[in-house]
JSON list of C-alpha atoms and ligand atoms in Angstrom, two decimals:
[
{"chain": "A", "resi": 1, "resn": "MET", "atom": "CA", "xyz": [-116.86, -81.65, 231.22]},
{"chain": "A", "resi": 2, "resn": "ASP", "atom": "CA", "xyz": [-119.82, -79.85, 233.00]},
{"chain": "A", "resi": 3, "resn": "GLU", "atom": "CA", "xyz": [-122.62, -82.50, 231.80]},
{"chain": "A", "resi": 4, "resn": "ASN", "atom": "CA", "xyz": [-125.52, -79.34, 233.09]},
{"chain": "A", "resi": 5, "resn": "ARG", "atom": "CA", "xyz": [-124.09, -77.92, 230.02]},
{"chain": "A", "resi": 6, "resn": "PRO", "atom": "CA", "xyz": [-126.02, -78.48, 226.54]},
{"chain": "A", "resi": 7, "resn": "GLN", "atom": "CA", "xyz": [-123.82, -81.44, 225.02]},
{"chain": "A", "resi": 8, "resn": "ILE", "atom": "CA", "xyz": [-123.29, -80.43, 221.04]},
{"chain": "A", "resi": 9, "resn": "LEU", "atom": "CA", "xyz": [-121.34, -82.71, 218.47]},
{"chain": "A", "resi": 10, "resn": "VAL", "atom": "CA", "xyz": [-120.30, -80.91, 216.13]},
{"chain": "A", "resi": 11, "resn": "THR", "atom": "CA", "xyz": [-118.74, -82.64, 213.13]},
{"chain": "A", "resi": 12, "resn": "ASN", "atom": "CA", "xyz": [-118.06, -81.92, 208.99]},
{"chain": "A", "resi": 13, "resn": "ASP", "atom": "CA", "xyz": [-116.76, -82.96, 205.79]},
{"chain": "A", "resi": 14, "resn": "ASP", "atom": "CA", "xyz": [-113.89, -80.90, 204.94]},
{"chain": "A", "resi": 15, "resn": "GLY", "atom": "CA", "xyz": [-111.88, -82.61, 207.87]},
{"chain": "A", "resi": 16, "resn": "ILE", "atom": "CA", "xyz": [-110.77, -82.15, 211.43]},
{"chain": "A", "resi": 17, "resn": "PHE", "atom": "CA", "xyz": [-108.80, -79.53, 210.54]},
{"chain": "A", "resi": 18, "resn": "ALA", "atom": "CA", "xyz": [-110.41, -77.54, 208.49]},
{"chain": "A", "resi": 19, "resn": "GLU", "atom": "CA", "xyz": [-110.35, -73.83, 209.99]},
{"chain": "A", "resi": 20, "resn": "GLY", "atom": "CA", "xyz": [-114.68, -73.21, 209.45]},
{"chain": "A", "resi": 21, "resn": "LEU", "atom": "CA", "xyz": [-114.57, -76.27, 211.92]},
{"chain": "A", "resi": 22, "resn": "SER", "atom": "CA", "xyz": [-112.64, -75.05, 215.03]},
{"chain": "A", "resi": 23, "resn": "VAL", "atom": "CA", "xyz": [-114.45, -71.91, 214.12]},
{"chain": "A", "resi": 24, "resn": "LEU", "atom": "CA", "xyz": [-117.87, -73.22, 214.52]},
{"chain": "A", "resi": 25, "resn": "ARG", "atom": "CA", "xyz": [-116.72, -75.11, 217.97]},
{"chain": "A", "resi": 26, "resn": "ASP", "atom": "CA", "xyz": [-115.34, -71.72, 219.61]},
{"chain": "A", "resi": 27, "resn": "ALA", "atom": "CA", "xyz": [-119.05, -69.43, 219.11]},
{"chain": "A", "resi": 28, "resn": "LEU", "atom": "CA", "xyz": [-120.86, -72.89, 220.39]},
{"chain": "A", "resi": 29, "resn": "ALA", "atom": "CA", "xyz": [-118.39, -73.36, 223.64]},
{"chain": "A", "resi": 30, "resn": "GLU", "atom": "CA", "xyz": [-120.39, -69.99, 224.53]},
{"chain": "A", "resi": 31, "resn": "ILE", "atom": "CA", "xyz": [-124.00, -72.24, 225.00]},
{"chain": "A", "resi": 32, "resn": "GLY", "atom": "CA", "xyz": [-122.13, -75.50, 225.92]},
{"chain": "A", "resi": 33, "resn": "GLU", "atom": "CA", "xyz": [-119.79, -78.39, 226.05]},
{"chain": "A", "resi": 34, "resn": "VAL", "atom": "CA", "xyz": [-118.69, -79.45, 222.48]},
{"chain": "A", "resi": 35, "resn": "THR", "atom": "CA", "xyz": [-117.61, -82.35, 221.29]},
{"chain": "A", "resi": 36, "resn": "MET", "atom": "CA", "xyz": [-115.06, -82.72, 218.00]},
{"chain": "A", "resi": 37, "resn": "VAL", "atom": "CA", "xyz": [-115.72, -85.63, 215.65]},
{"chain": "A", "resi": 38, "resn": "ALA", "atom": "CA", "xyz": [-114.54, -85.40, 212.51]},
{"chain": "A", "resi": 39, "resn": "PRO", "atom": "CA", "xyz": [-113.35, -87.51, 209.11]},
{"chain": "A", "resi": 40, "resn": "GLU", "atom": "CA", "xyz": [-109.53, -87.54, 209.23]},
{"chain": "A", "resi": 41, "resn": "ARG", "atom": "CA", "xyz": [-108.92, -86.25, 205.76]},
{"chain": "A", "resi": 42, "resn": "PRO", "atom": "CA", "xyz": [-111.58, -84.43, 203.05]},
{"chain": "A", "resi": 43, "resn": "ARG", "atom": "CA", "xyz": [-114.79, -86.14, 202.24]},
{"chain": "A", "resi": 44, "resn": "SER", "atom": "CA", "xyz": [-116.58, -83.46, 200.80]},
{"chain": "A", "resi": 45, "resn": "ALA", "atom": "CA", "xyz": [-119.45, -84.86, 198.80]},
{"chain": "A", "resi": 46, "resn": "SER", "atom": "CA", "xyz": [-119.56, -87.75, 200.08]},
{"chain": "A", "resi": 47, "resn": "GLY", "atom": "CA", "xyz": [-123.20, -87.85, 199.96]},
{"chain": "A", "resi": 48, "resn": "HIS", "atom": "CA", "xyz": [-124.65, -90.33, 203.70]},
{"chain": "A", "resi": 49, "resn": "ALA", "atom": "CA", "xyz": [-122.04, -92.54, 202.79]},
{"chain": "A", "resi": 50, "resn": "ILE", "atom": "CA", "xyz": [-121.56, -94.69, 206.52]},
{"chain": "A", "resi": 51, "resn": "THR", "atom": "CA", "xyz": [-118.62, -97.37, 207.01]},
{"chain": "A", "resi": 52, "resn": "LEU", "atom": "CA", "xyz": [-120.17, -100.88, 206.98]},
{"chain": "A", "resi": 53, "resn": "HIS", "atom": "CA", "xyz": [-116.80, -103.13, 206.03]},
{"chain": "A", "resi": 54, "resn": "LYS", "atom": "CA", "xyz": [-113.97, -102.16, 207.54]},
{"chain": "A", "resi": 55, "resn": "PRO", "atom": "CA", "xyz": [-112.89, -101.26, 211.39]},
{"chain": "A", "resi": 56, "resn": "LEU", "atom": "CA", "xyz": [-113.41, -97.54, 212.32]},
{"chain": "A", "resi": 57, "resn": "ARG", "atom": "CA", "xyz": [-111.09, -95.58, 214.18]},
{"chain": "A", "resi": 58, "resn": "LEU", "atom": "CA", "xyz": [-111.51, -92.66, 217.00]},
{"chain": "A", "resi": 59, "resn": "GLU", "atom": "CA", "xyz": [-108.18, -91.05, 217.40]},
{"chain": "A", "resi": 60, "resn": "LYS", "atom": "CA", "xyz": [-107.95, -87.94, 219.94]},
{"chain": "A", "resi": 61, "resn": "VAL", "atom": "CA", "xyz": [-105.55, -85.30, 218.10]},
{"chain": "A", "resi": 62, "resn": "SER", "atom": "CA", "xyz": [-104.38, -81.51, 219.02]},
{"chain": "A", "resi": 63, "resn": "ILE", "atom": "CA", "xyz": [-105.98, -78.97, 216.09]},
{"chain": "A", "resi": 64, "resn": "PRO", "atom": "CA", "xyz": [-103.52, -76.62, 215.25]},
{"chain": "A", "resi": 65, "resn": "TRP", "atom": "CA", "xyz": [-106.85, -73.85, 215.48]},
{"chain": "A", "resi": 66, "resn": "GLY", "atom": "CA", "xyz": [-106.58, -74.62, 219.38]},
{"chain": "A", "resi": 67, "resn": "GLY", "atom": "CA", "xyz": [-107.61, -77.43, 221.39]},
{"chain": "A", "resi": 68, "resn": "GLU", "atom": "CA", "xyz": [-108.64, -80.96, 220.57]},
{"chain": "A", "resi": 69, "resn": "GLY", "atom": "CA", "xyz": [-110.99, -83.02, 218.72]},
{"chain": "A", "resi": 70, "resn": "TYR", "atom": "CA", "xyz": [-111.37, -87.08, 218.02]},
{"chain": "A", "resi": 71, "resn": "ALA", "atom": "CA", "xyz": [-110.51, -87.62, 214.17]},
{"chain": "A", "resi": 72, "resn": "THR", "atom": "CA", "xyz": [-112.00, -91.05, 212.43]},
{"chain": "A", "resi": 73, "resn": "ASN", "atom": "CA", "xyz": [-110.98, -92.17, 208.97]},
{"chain": "A", "resi": 74, "resn": "GLY", "atom": "CA", "xyz": [-115.04, -92.35, 209.12]},
{"chain": "A", "resi": 75, "resn": "THR", "atom": "CA", "xyz": [-117.14, -90.62, 206.82]},
{"chain": "A", "resi": 76, "resn": "PRO", "atom": "CA", "xyz": [-119.48, -87.52, 208.42]},
{"chain": "A", "resi": 77, "resn": "SER", "atom": "CA", "xyz": [-122.53, -89.79, 208.95]},
{"chain": "A", "resi": 78, "resn": "ASP", "atom": "CA", "xyz": [-119.72, -92.18, 210.78]},
{"chain": "A", "resi": 79, "resn": "CYS", "atom": "CA", "xyz": [-118.87, -89.46, 213.06]},
{"chain": "A", "resi": 80, "resn": "VAL", "atom": "CA", "xyz": [-122.73, -88.49, 214.08]},
{"chain": "A", "resi": 81, "resn": "VAL", "atom": "CA", "xyz": [-122.77, -92.10, 215.57]},
{"chain": "A", "resi": 82, "resn": "LEU", "atom": "CA", "xyz": [-119.59, -93.03, 217.07]},
{"chain": "A", "resi": 83, "resn": "ALA", "atom": "CA", "xyz": [-119.92, -89.82, 218.48]},
{"chain": "A", "resi": 84, "resn": "ASN", "atom": "CA", "xyz": [-123.71, -90.73, 219.72]},
{"chain": "A", "resi": 85, "resn": "PHE", "atom": "CA", "xyz": [-122.98, -94.37, 220.85]},
{"chain": "A", "resi": 86, "resn": "ALA", "atom": "CA", "xyz": [-119.72, -95.09, 221.13]},
{"chain": "A", "resi": 87, "resn": "LEU", "atom": "CA", "xyz": [-117.70, -91.25, 222.58]},
{"chain": "A", "resi": 88, "resn": "MET", "atom": "CA", "xyz": [-120.41, -89.26, 224.02]},
{"chain": "A", "resi": 89, "resn": "SER", "atom": "CA", "xyz": [-122.91, -90.11, 227.27]},
{"chain": "A", "resi": 90, "resn": "HIS", "atom": "CA", "xyz": [-125.86, -87.68, 225.34]},
{"chain": "A", "resi": 91, "resn": "CYS", "atom": "CA", "xyz": [-125.76, -85.50, 222.98]},
{"chain": "A", "resi": 92, "resn": "ASP", "atom": "CA", "xyz": [-128.40, -82.71, 222.55]},
{"chain": "A", "resi": 93, "resn": "LEU", "atom": "CA", "xyz": [-127.22, -80.83, 219.38]},
{"chain": "A", "resi": 94, "resn": "VAL", "atom": "CA", "xyz": [-125.64, -82.06, 216.37]},
{"chain": "A", "resi": 95, "resn": "VAL", "atom": "CA", "xyz": [-124.14, -79.03, 213.91]},
{"chain": "A", "resi": 96, "resn": "ALA", "atom": "CA", "xyz": [-122.29, -79.94, 210.70]},
{"chain": "A", "resi": 97, "resn": "GLY", "atom": "CA", "xyz": [-119.72, -77.31, 209.12]},
{"chain": "A", "resi": 98, "resn": "ILE", "atom": "CA", "xyz": [-118.55, -74.51, 208.61]},
{"chain": "A", "resi": 99, "resn": "ASN", "atom": "CA", "xyz": [-118.88, -75.97, 205.23]},
{"chain": "A", "resi": 100, "resn": "LEU", "atom": "CA", "xyz": [-116.23, -73.96, 202.87]},
{"chain": "A", "resi": 101, "resn": "GLY", "atom": "CA", "xyz": [-119.19, -73.94, 199.82]},
{"chain": "A", "resi": 102, "resn": "PRO", "atom": "CA", "xyz": [-122.46, -73.74, 199.37]},
{"chain": "A", "resi": 103, "resn": "ASN", "atom": "CA", "xyz": [-125.22, -76.20, 200.20]},
{"chain": "A", "resi": 104, "resn": "LEU", "atom": "CA", "xyz": [-127.89, -75.48, 197.72]},
{"chain": "A", "resi": 105, "resn": "GLY", "atom": "CA", "xyz": [-130.70, -76.86, 195.75]},
{"chain": "A", "resi": 106, "resn": "GLU", "atom": "CA", "xyz": [-130.34, -80.28, 195.32]},
{"chain": "A", "resi": 107, "resn": "ASP", "atom": "CA", "xyz": [-126.85, -79.93, 195.99]},
{"chain": "A", "resi": 108, "resn": "LEU", "atom": "CA", "xyz": [-127.22, -80.81, 199.47]},
{"chain": "A", "resi": 109, "resn": "THR", "atom": "CA", "xyz": [-128.17, -84.79, 198.56]},
{"chain": "A", "resi": 110, "resn": "TYR", "atom": "CA", "xyz": [-124.61, -84.83, 197.54]},
{"chain": "A", "resi": 111, "resn": "SER", "atom": "CA", "xyz": [-123.06, -83.70, 200.77]},
{"chain": "A", "resi": 112, "resn": "GLY", "atom": "CA", "xyz": [-121.57, -84.70, 204.36]},
{"chain": "A", "resi": 113, "resn": "THR", "atom": "CA", "xyz": [-122.65, -82.23, 206.23]},
{"chain": "A", "resi": 114, "resn": "VAL", "atom": "CA", "xyz": [-126.05, -82.00, 205.04]},
{"chain": "A", "resi": 115, "resn": "SER", "atom": "CA", "xyz": [-126.15, -85.67, 205.06]},
{"chain": "A", "resi": 116, "resn": "ALA", "atom": "CA", "xyz": [-124.35, -85.54, 208.59]},
{"chain": "A", "resi": 117, "resn": "ALA", "atom": "CA", "xyz": [-126.91, -83.65, 210.31]},
{"chain": "A", "resi": 118, "resn": "MET", "atom": "CA", "xyz": [-129.61, -85.73, 208.57]},
{"chain": "A", "resi": 119, "resn": "GLU", "atom": "CA", "xyz": [-127.85, -88.55, 210.51]},
{"chain": "A", "resi": 120, "resn": "GLY", "atom": "CA", "xyz": [-127.92, -86.49, 213.98]},
{"chain": "A", "resi": 121, "resn": "ALA", "atom": "CA", "xyz": [-131.87, -86.22, 213.00]},
{"chain": "A", "resi": 122, "resn": "ILE", "atom": "CA", "xyz": [-132.16, -89.67, 212.48]},
{"chain": "A", "resi": 123, "resn": "CYS", "atom": "CA", "xyz": [-130.97, -90.44, 215.05]},
{"chain": "A", "resi": 124, "resn": "GLY", "atom": "CA", "xyz": [-133.65, -88.60, 217.28]},
{"chain": "A", "resi": 125, "resn": "ILE", "atom": "CA", "xyz": [-130.93, -85.23, 217.74]},
{"chain": "A", "resi": 126, "resn": "PRO", "atom": "CA", "xyz": [-132.11, -81.30, 216.76]},
{"chain": "A", "resi": 127, "resn": "ALA", "atom": "CA", "xyz": [-129.47, -80.69, 214.24]},
{"chain": "A", "resi": 128, "resn": "ILE", "atom": "CA", "xyz": [-128.48, -78.08, 212.41]},
{"chain": "A", "resi": 129, "resn": "ALA", "atom": "CA", "xyz": [-126.21, -77.89, 208.84]},
{"chain": "A", "resi": 130, "resn": "VAL", "atom": "CA", "xyz": [-123.90, -74.77, 207.62]},
{"chain": "A", "resi": 131, "resn": "SER", "atom": "CA", "xyz": [-122.11, -74.08, 204.44]},
{"chain": "A", "resi": 132, "resn": "VAL", "atom": "CA", "xyz": [-120.99, -70.37, 203.82]},
{"chain": "A", "resi": 133, "resn": "ALA", "atom": "CA", "xyz": [-121.70, -70.48, 200.30]},
{"chain": "A", "resi": 134, "resn": "ASP", "atom": "CA", "xyz": [-118.75, -69.46, 198.28]},
{"chain": "A", "resi": 135, "resn": "PHE", "atom": "CA", "xyz": [-115.13, -71.05, 197.92]},
{"chain": "A", "resi": 136, "resn": "GLU", "atom": "CA", "xyz": [-112.22, -68.75, 198.40]},
{"chain": "A", "resi": 137, "resn": "TYR", "atom": "CA", "xyz": [-111.13, -66.21, 201.09]},
{"chain": "A", "resi": 138, "resn": "LEU", "atom": "CA", "xyz": [-113.94, -67.31, 204.11]},
{"chain": "A", "resi": 139, "resn": "ASP", "atom": "CA", "xyz": [-114.59, -65.32, 206.78]},
{"chain": "A", "resi": 140, "resn": "TYR", "atom": "CA", "xyz": [-116.28, -68.28, 208.77]},
{"chain": "A", "resi": 141, "resn": "ARG", "atom": "CA", "xyz": [-116.95, -66.16, 212.16]},
{"chain": "A", "resi": 142, "resn": "PRO", "atom": "CA", "xyz": [-120.07, -64.24, 210.64]},
{"chain": "A", "resi": 143, "resn": "ALA", "atom": "CA", "xyz": [-121.87, -67.84, 209.37]},
{"chain": "A", "resi": 144, "resn": "ALA", "atom": "CA", "xyz": [-120.41, -69.54, 214.05]},
{"chain": "A", "resi": 145, "resn": "ARG", "atom": "CA", "xyz": [-122.25, -66.17, 215.25]},
{"chain": "A", "resi": 146, "resn": "PHE", "atom": "CA", "xyz": [-125.32, -66.97, 213.38]},
{"chain": "A", "resi": 147, "resn": "THR", "atom": "CA", "xyz": [-125.36, -70.53, 214.41]},
{"chain": "A", "resi": 148, "resn": "ALA", "atom": "CA", "xyz": [-124.79, -69.70, 217.76]},
{"chain": "A", "resi": 149, "resn": "ARG", "atom": "CA", "xyz": [-128.09, -67.72, 218.45]},
{"chain": "A", "resi": 150, "resn": "LEU", "atom": "CA", "xyz": [-129.84, -70.52, 216.43]},
{"chain": "A", "resi": 151, "resn": "ALA", "atom": "CA", "xyz": [-128.57, -73.11, 218.00]},
{"chain": "A", "resi": 152, "resn": "ARG", "atom": "CA", "xyz": [-129.18, -71.41, 220.91]},
{"chain": "A", "resi": 153, "resn": "GLN", "atom": "CA", "xyz": [-132.97, -71.31, 219.89]},
{"chain": "A", "resi": 154, "resn": "VAL", "atom": "CA", "xyz": [-133.01, -75.10, 218.74]},
{"chain": "A", "resi": 155, "resn": "LEU", "atom": "CA", "xyz": [-132.25, -75.87, 221.81]},
{"chain": "A", "resi": 156, "resn": "GLN", "atom": "CA", "xyz": [-134.53, -74.02, 223.57]},
{"chain": "A", "resi": 157, "resn": "ARG", "atom": "CA", "xyz": [-137.75, -74.98, 221.61]},
{"chain": "A", "resi": 158, "resn": "GLY", "atom": "CA", "xyz": [-136.89, -78.55, 220.04]},
{"chain": "A", "resi": 159, "resn": "LEU", "atom": "CA", "xyz": [-137.41, -78.57, 216.51]},
{"chain": "A", "resi": 160, "resn": "PRO", "atom": "CA", "xyz": [-139.78, -81.51, 215.33]},
{"chain": "A", "resi": 161, "resn": "PRO", "atom": "CA", "xyz": [-139.18, -85.38, 214.67]},
{"chain": "A", "resi": 162, "resn": "ASP", "atom": "CA", "xyz": [-136.36, -85.93, 211.75]},
{"chain": "A", "resi": 163, "resn": "VAL", "atom": "CA", "xyz": [-136.47, -82.39, 210.49]},
{"chain": "A", "resi": 164, "resn": "LEU", "atom": "CA", "xyz": [-133.18, -80.64, 210.51]},
{"chain": "A", "resi": 165, "resn": "LEU", "atom": "CA", "xyz": [-131.72, -77.34, 209.48]},
{"chain": "A", "resi": 166, "resn": "ASN", "atom": "CA", "xyz": [-129.54, -76.15, 206.37]},
{"chain": "A", "resi": 167, "resn": "VAL", "atom": "CA", "xyz": [-127.95, -72.93, 206.58]},
{"chain": "A", "resi": 168, "resn": "ASN", "atom": "CA", "xyz": [-126.28, -70.96, 203.81]},
{"chain": "A", "resi": 169, "resn": "VAL", "atom": "CA", "xyz": [-124.65, -67.71, 205.00]},
{"chain": "A", "resi": 170, "resn": "PRO", "atom": "CA", "xyz": [-123.26, -65.29, 201.89]},
{"chain": "A", "resi": 171, "resn": "ASN", "atom": "CA", "xyz": [-119.53, -64.86, 201.71]},
{"chain": "A", "resi": 172, "resn": "LEU", "atom": "CA", "xyz": [-119.93, -61.30, 203.52]},
{"chain": "A", "resi": 173, "resn": "PRO", "atom": "CA", "xyz": [-118.34, -59.80, 206.48]},
{"chain": "A", "resi": 174, "resn": "GLU", "atom": "CA", "xyz": [-121.24, -59.10, 208.89]},
{"chain": "A", "resi": 175, "resn": "GLU", "atom": "CA", "xyz": [-122.24, -55.73, 208.21]},
{"chain": "A", "resi": 176, "resn": "GLU", "atom": "CA", "xyz": [-123.58, -56.57, 204.58]},
{"chain": "A", "resi": 177, "resn": "LEU", "atom": "CA", "xyz": [-126.07, -59.14, 205.18]},
{"chain": "A", "resi": 178, "resn": "THR", "atom": "CA", "xyz": [-128.75, -58.78, 204.60]},
{"chain": "A", "resi": 179, "resn": "GLY", "atom": "CA", "xyz": [-130.93, -60.15, 206.75]},
{"chain": "A", "resi": 180, "resn": "VAL", "atom": "CA", "xyz": [-132.06, -63.81, 207.91]},
{"chain": "A", "resi": 181, "resn": "ALA", "atom": "CA", "xyz": [-134.24, -65.63, 205.04]},
{"chain": "A", "resi": 182, "resn": "ILE", "atom": "CA", "xyz": [-136.92, -69.00, 205.88]},
{"chain": "A", "resi": 183, "resn": "THR", "atom": "CA", "xyz": [-136.27, -70.42, 202.52]},
{"chain": "A", "resi": 184, "resn": "ARG", "atom": "CA", "xyz": [-137.14, -73.88, 200.19]},
{"chain": "A", "resi": 185, "resn": "GLN", "atom": "CA", "xyz": [-135.05, -76.29, 198.40]},
{"chain": "A", "resi": 186, "resn": "GLY", "atom": "CA", "xyz": [-133.94, -73.87, 195.02]},
{"chain": "A", "resi": 187, "resn": "LYS", "atom": "CA", "xyz": [-132.96, -75.93, 191.91]},
{"chain": "A", "resi": 188, "resn": "ARG", "atom": "CA", "xyz": [-129.56, -75.85, 191.00]},
{"chain": "A", "resi": 189, "resn": "ARG", "atom": "CA", "xyz": [-128.64, -77.23, 187.28]},
{"chain": "A", "resi": 190, "resn": "TYR", "atom": "CA", "xyz": [-124.90, -77.28, 185.99]},
{"chain": "A", "resi": 191, "resn": "GLU", "atom": "CA", "xyz": [-123.65, -77.40, 182.31]},
{"chain": "A", "resi": 192, "resn": "GLY", "atom": "CA", "xyz": [-121.26, -79.16, 181.11]},
{"chain": "A", "resi": 193, "resn": "ARG", "atom": "CA", "xyz": [-120.76, -82.21, 183.92]},
{"chain": "A", "resi": 194, "resn": "VAL", "atom": "CA", "xyz": [-118.57, -84.54, 182.45]},
{"chain": "A", "resi": 195, "resn": "GLU", "atom": "CA", "xyz": [-115.14, -83.18, 180.96]},
{"chain": "A", "resi": 196, "resn": "ARG", "atom": "CA", "xyz": [-113.47, -85.92, 178.69]},
{"chain": "A", "resi": 197, "resn": "ARG", "atom": "CA", "xyz": [-109.77, -85.91, 178.58]},
{"chain": "A", "resi": 198, "resn": "LEU", "atom": "CA", "xyz": [-107.08, -87.63, 177.60]},
{"chain": "A", "resi": 199, "resn": "ASP", "atom": "CA", "xyz": [-104.20, -88.78, 179.72]},
{"chain": "A", "resi": 200, "resn": "PRO", "atom": "CA", "xyz": [-100.25, -88.53, 178.54]},
{"chain": "A", "resi": 201, "resn": "ARG", "atom": "CA", "xyz": [-100.69, -92.39, 177.52]},
{"chain": "A", "resi": 202, "resn": "GLY", "atom": "CA", "xyz": [-103.84, -91.20, 175.25]},
{"chain": "A", "resi": 203, "resn": "ARG", "atom": "CA", "xyz": [-107.01, -93.15, 177.20]},
{"chain": "A", "resi": 204, "resn": "ALA", "atom": "CA", "xyz": [-109.88, -90.71, 177.96]},
{"chain": "A", "resi": 205, "resn": "TYR", "atom": "CA", "xyz": [-110.17, -89.89, 181.86]},
{"chain": "A", "resi": 206, "resn": "PHE", "atom": "CA", "xyz": [-113.24, -88.14, 183.30]},
{"chain": "A", "resi": 207, "resn": "TRP", "atom": "CA", "xyz": [-113.76, -84.99, 185.15]},
{"chain": "A", "resi": 208, "resn": "LEU", "atom": "CA", "xyz": [-117.31, -84.25, 186.85]},
{"chain": "A", "resi": 209, "resn": "GLY", "atom": "CA", "xyz": [-118.91, -80.61, 187.69]},
{"chain": "A", "resi": 210, "resn": "GLY", "atom": "CA", "xyz": [-119.14, -78.64, 185.13]},
{"chain": "A", "resi": 211, "resn": "GLU", "atom": "CA", "xyz": [-119.97, -74.71, 185.90]},
{"chain": "A", "resi": 212, "resn": "ILE", "atom": "CA", "xyz": [-123.72, -73.88, 187.48]},
{"chain": "A", "resi": 213, "resn": "ILE", "atom": "CA", "xyz": [-126.96, -72.22, 185.35]},
{"chain": "A", "resi": 214, "resn": "GLU", "atom": "CA", "xyz": [-127.00, -70.27, 188.58]},
{"chain": "A", "resi": 215, "resn": "ASP", "atom": "CA", "xyz": [-130.21, -71.29, 190.59]},
{"chain": "A", "resi": 216, "resn": "ILE", "atom": "CA", "xyz": [-133.32, -71.52, 188.46]},
{"chain": "A", "resi": 217, "resn": "ALA", "atom": "CA", "xyz": [-135.82, -72.35, 191.75]},
{"chain": "A", "resi": 218, "resn": "GLY", "atom": "CA", "xyz": [-136.03, -68.25, 192.36]},
{"chain": "A", "resi": 219, "resn": "ALA", "atom": "CA", "xyz": [-138.79, -67.11, 195.00]},
{"chain": "A", "resi": 220, "resn": "GLY", "atom": "CA", "xyz": [-138.25, -68.43, 198.01]},
{"chain": "A", "resi": 221, "resn": "SER", "atom": "CA", "xyz": [-135.30, -70.77, 197.65]},
{"chain": "A", "resi": 222, "resn": "ASP", "atom": "CA", "xyz": [-132.12, -71.08, 198.86]},
{"chain": "A", "resi": 223, "resn": "GLY", "atom": "CA", "xyz": [-130.47, -69.66, 195.58]},
{"chain": "A", "resi": 224, "resn": "GLU", "atom": "CA", "xyz": [-131.59, -66.49, 196.12]},
{"chain": "A", "resi": 225, "resn": "ALA", "atom": "CA", "xyz": [-131.79, -65.41, 199.50]},
{"chain": "A", "resi": 226, "resn": "VAL", "atom": "CA", "xyz": [-128.42, -66.02, 199.51]},
{"chain": "A", "resi": 227, "resn": "ARG", "atom": "CA", "xyz": [-127.73, -64.11, 196.03]},
{"chain": "A", "resi": 228, "resn": "ALA", "atom": "CA", "xyz": [-129.82, -61.20, 198.34]},
{"chain": "A", "resi": 229, "resn": "GLY", "atom": "CA", "xyz": [-127.17, -61.20, 200.68]},
{"chain": "A", "resi": 230, "resn": "LYS", "atom": "CA", "xyz": [-129.18, -62.99, 203.03]},
{"chain": "A", "resi": 231, "resn": "ILE", "atom": "CA", "xyz": [-128.33, -66.00, 205.55]},
{"chain": "A", "resi": 232, "resn": "SER", "atom": "CA", "xyz": [-130.41, -68.44, 204.44]},
{"chain": "A", "resi": 233, "resn": "VAL", "atom": "CA", "xyz": [-132.50, -70.99, 206.91]},
{"chain": "A", "resi": 234, "resn": "THR", "atom": "CA", "xyz": [-133.92, -74.06, 205.03]},
{"chain": "A", "resi": 235, "resn": "PRO", "atom": "CA", "xyz": [-135.98, -76.56, 206.72]},
{"chain": "A", "resi": 236, "resn": "LEU", "atom": "CA", "xyz": [-135.67, -79.75, 205.86]},
{"chain": "A", "resi": 237, "resn": "HIS", "atom": "CA", "xyz": [-137.27, -83.14, 206.51]},
{"chain": "A", "resi": 238, "resn": "LEU", "atom": "CA", "xyz": [-135.87, -86.55, 206.30]},
{"chain": "A", "resi": 239, "resn": "ASP", "atom": "CA", "xyz": [-139.63, -87.58, 204.58]},
{"chain": "A", "resi": 240, "resn": "LEU", "atom": "CA", "xyz": [-138.82, -87.95, 200.67]},
{"chain": "A", "resi": 241, "resn": "THR", "atom": "CA", "xyz": [-142.10, -88.64, 200.10]},
{"chain": "A", "resi": 242, "resn": "SER", "atom": "CA", "xyz": [-143.84, -87.22, 196.65]},
{"chain": "A", "resi": 243, "resn": "TYR", "atom": "CA", "xyz": [-147.78, -86.92, 198.38]},
{"chain": "A", "resi": 244, "resn": "PRO", "atom": "CA", "xyz": [-149.65, -85.94, 195.65]},
{"chain": "A", "resi": 245, "resn": "VAL", "atom": "CA", "xyz": [-147.42, -88.63, 193.13]},
{"chain": "A", "resi": 246, "resn": "SER", "atom": "CA", "xyz": [-148.66, -91.20, 195.92]},
{"chain": "A", "resi": 247, "resn": "GLU", "atom": "CA", "xyz": [-152.19, -90.72, 195.90]},
{"chain": "A", "resi": 248, "resn": "ALA", "atom": "CA", "xyz": [-152.20, -90.28, 191.49]},
{"chain": "A", "resi": 249, "resn": "LEU", "atom": "CA", "xyz": [-150.22, -93.60, 191.76]},
{"chain": "A", "resi": 250, "resn": "HIS", "atom": "CA", "xyz": [-153.08, -94.83, 192.93]},
{"chain": "A", "resi": 251, "resn": "GLY", "atom": "CA", "xyz": [-154.88, -94.50, 189.90]},
{"chain": "A", "resi": 252, "resn": "TRP", "atom": "CA", "xyz": [-152.42, -96.46, 188.26]},
{"chain": "A", "resi": 253, "resn": "ASP", "atom": "CA", "xyz": [-153.09, -100.11, 186.74]},
{"chain": "A", "resi": 254, "resn": "LEU", "atom": "CA", "xyz": [-150.57, -102.03, 188.74]},
{"chain": "B", "resi": 1, "resn": "MN", "atom": "MN1", "xyz": [-116.77, -79.50, 202.21]}
]
């Protein structure tokens, strides 16, 4: 471990053995010392949960894609906290991904990937979340190469406090990517969000999901950029306050 190089934490919500995590690690190893800490099993859509009521373990494991990492029984956000306060001497950058599946619009509030990057920002560390915006036959390498380029600049330029970057990369060969768009968080809506079925004993069960009615936010949104074949970079802020409504509330009779 060369302490003079940037110290980078790589984590995800797809689990320590996910291919996207190792492809990201390999790309970032060119610019810093990478420590990999990730959940021992897939924890997608676990949001920003942290573990407060049971012991957390950190176990060194060898990775089928090469090298070693630390597996935890915790959530993606736990990984960031553990790495920062129990494992790494210091951390210059947190990168979460490369996630299998888009993190666009309001979906990012469910995302373990984006939440891990948020946890980095909460810890005062510049952070990037990166996803390939598709669910099958993913080539993670274009996303990894772009993330390394972005990470290099984040390390040079820094990010303001409480800000993280959410990156979505279309699942296209590198030469078919049409550019990089700086975007805003879009809107996604689902149709048929709950399916009701019967189990073999005749009792109802429910399955969440539904069809995405594609991004309805329009111009400048993350989803629009990805549909146009562009890499979407959305700066996110931890402060969720609606300032206009805050103003308005002052006029309410409370
Ligand atoms: Mn995931």
